[in-house]
mmCIF file of C-alpha atoms in Angstrom:
data_model
loop_
_atom_site.group_PDB
_atom_site.id
_atom_site.type_symbol
_atom_site.label_atom_id
_atom_site.label_comp_id
_atom_site.label_asym_id
_atom_site.label_seq_id
_atom_site.Cartn_x
_atom_site.Cartn_y
_atom_site.Cartn_z
ATOM 1 C CA UNK A 131 4.095 15.488 -6.282
ATOM 2 C CA UNK A 132 1.797 13.499 -8.393
ATOM 3 C CA UNK A 133 -0.910 15.354 -10.625
ATOM 4 C CA UNK A 134 -3.977 14.038 -12.379
ATOM 5 C CA UNK A 135 -5.615 16.684 -14.799
ATOM 6 C CA UNK A 136 -8.762 16.612 -16.762
ATOM 7 C CA UNK A 137 -10.541 18.714 -19.136
ATOM 8 C CA UNK A 138 -11.370 21.520 -16.980
ATOM 9 C CA UNK A 139 -7.492 21.584 -15.865
ATOM 10 C CA UNK A 140 -8.271 21.388 -12.024
ATOM 11 C CA UNK A 141 -5.756 19.244 -10.578
ATOM 12 C CA UNK A 142 -5.490 16.786 -7.743
ATOM 13 C CA UNK A 143 -2.219 17.051 -5.523
ATOM 14 C CA UNK A 144 -0.727 14.345 -3.437
ATOM 15 C CA UNK A 145 1.925 14.654 -0.707
ATOM 16 C CA UNK A 146 4.647 13.860 0.174
ATOM 17 C CA UNK A 147 6.035 12.664 -3.470
ATOM 18 C CA UNK A 148 8.343 10.091 -1.680
ATOM 19 C CA UNK A 149 8.116 9.025 2.097
ATOM 20 C CA UNK A 150 10.661 6.445 4.054
ATOM 21 C CA UNK A 151 9.513 5.174 7.394
ATOM 22 C CA UNK A 152 10.615 2.693 9.694
ATOM 23 C CA UNK A 153 9.095 -0.798 10.214
ATOM 24 C CA UNK A 154 6.126 -0.600 12.757
ATOM 25 C CA UNK A 155 5.769 3.325 12.406
ATOM 26 C CA UNK A 156 2.816 5.268 10.541
ATOM 27 C CA UNK A 157 2.883 6.705 7.354
ATOM 28 C CA UNK A 158 0.474 9.742 6.540
ATOM 29 C CA UNK A 159 -0.284 10.918 3.039
ATOM 30 C CA UNK A 160 -2.508 13.903 1.741
ATOM 31 C CA UNK A 161 -4.712 14.617 -1.278
ATOM 32 C CA UNK A 162 -6.099 17.916 -2.262
ATOM 33 C CA UNK A 163 -8.234 18.916 -5.270
ATOM 34 C CA UNK A 164 -10.076 22.166 -6.467
ATOM 35 C CA UNK A 165 -13.179 20.760 -8.305
ATOM 36 C CA UNK A 166 -16.171 21.231 -6.554
ATOM 37 C CA UNK A 167 -17.992 18.754 -8.539
ATOM 38 C CA UNK A 168 -15.780 15.760 -7.065
ATOM 39 C CA UNK A 169 -17.297 14.369 -3.815
ATOM 40 C CA UNK A 170 -14.873 11.297 -2.997
ATOM 41 C CA UNK A 171 -11.380 10.720 -2.886
ATOM 42 C CA UNK A 172 -10.236 7.508 -3.565
ATOM 43 C CA UNK A 173 -6.950 5.593 -2.806
ATOM 44 C CA UNK A 174 -4.979 3.032 -4.572
ATOM 45 C CA UNK A 175 -1.821 1.082 -3.995
ATOM 46 C CA UNK A 176 0.272 -0.518 -6.823
ATOM 47 C CA UNK A 177 2.815 -2.946 -6.015
ATOM 48 C CA UNK A 178 4.965 -5.099 -8.136
ATOM 49 C CA UNK A 179 3.543 -8.318 -7.303
ATOM 50 C CA UNK A 180 -0.176 -7.680 -6.761
ATOM 51 C CA UNK A 181 -0.567 -5.034 -9.371
ATOM 52 C CA UNK A 182 -3.110 -2.072 -8.590
ATOM 53 C CA UNK A 183 -5.263 -2.493 -5.435
ATOM 54 C CA UNK A 184 -8.292 0.037 -4.652
ATOM 55 C CA UNK A 185 -8.027 0.577 -0.905
ATOM 56 C CA UNK A 186 -10.866 0.448 1.486
ATOM 57 C CA UNK A 187 -10.745 0.670 5.270
ATOM 58 C CA UNK A 188 -8.730 -2.125 7.006
ATOM 59 C CA UNK A 189 -7.750 -2.333 10.535
ATOM 60 C CA UNK A 190 -4.404 -0.780 9.636
ATOM 61 C CA UNK A 191 -5.664 1.962 7.430
ATOM 62 C CA UNK A 192 -7.181 4.874 8.174
ATOM 63 C CA UNK A 193 -8.996 7.507 5.768
ATOM 64 C CA UNK A 194 -10.188 10.828 6.746
ATOM 65 C CA UNK A 195 -11.323 14.394 5.455
ATOM 66 C CA UNK A 196 -13.879 15.331 3.441
ATOM 67 C CA UNK A 197 -14.106 14.343 -0.388
ATOM 68 C CA UNK A 198 -15.155 17.605 -1.476
ATOM 69 C CA UNK A 199 -11.540 19.147 -1.194
ATOM 70 C CA UNK A 200 -9.061 17.005 0.836
ATOM 71 C CA UNK A 201 -8.540 13.792 2.533
ATOM 72 C CA UNK A 202 -5.910 11.985 4.740
ATOM 73 C CA UNK A 203 -4.594 8.284 4.079
ATOM 74 C CA UNK A 204 -2.769 6.873 7.330
ATOM 75 C CA UNK A 205 -1.012 3.299 7.340
ATOM 76 C CA UNK A 206 -0.529 2.271 11.050
ATOM 77 C CA UNK A 207 2.163 -0.458 12.061
ATOM 78 C CA UNK A 208 4.004 -0.405 8.695
ATOM 79 C CA UNK A 209 5.174 -3.908 7.476
ATOM 80 C CA UNK A 210 7.842 -4.579 4.370
ATOM 81 C CA UNK A 211 4.444 -5.485 2.567
ATOM 82 C CA UNK A 212 3.161 -2.014 2.825
ATOM 83 C CA UNK A 213 6.316 -0.745 0.670
ATOM 84 C CA UNK A 214 4.467 0.482 -3.036
ATOM 85 C CA UNK A 215 3.468 3.430 -4.885
ATOM 86 C CA UNK A 216 0.170 4.725 -3.632
ATOM 87 C CA UNK A 217 -2.043 7.310 -4.998
ATOM 88 C CA UNK A 218 -5.116 9.230 -4.644
ATOM 89 C CA UNK A 219 -8.099 10.076 -7.280
ATOM 90 C CA UNK A 220 -10.892 12.272 -7.020
ATOM 91 C CA UNK A 221 -14.270 11.625 -8.423
#
């Protein structure tokens, strides 16, 4: 799991910590937090060739959940270019 702490010691949890899928399958990541002051869950992708990318809604990406406590991030129809480190942040 990846955890991000701020001064109030509330945490953001992301799972699964590692995920391996075949090409053309889907991948689902979950994110949750315990701070009622956060209203959004944002998703980022870090790849070797393009650095850090803020992810928005795209044809193959589906984001759902309520930003107040949890979120789901789904990548459909996986391609080799989707291989990266993904992480969420609550704000």
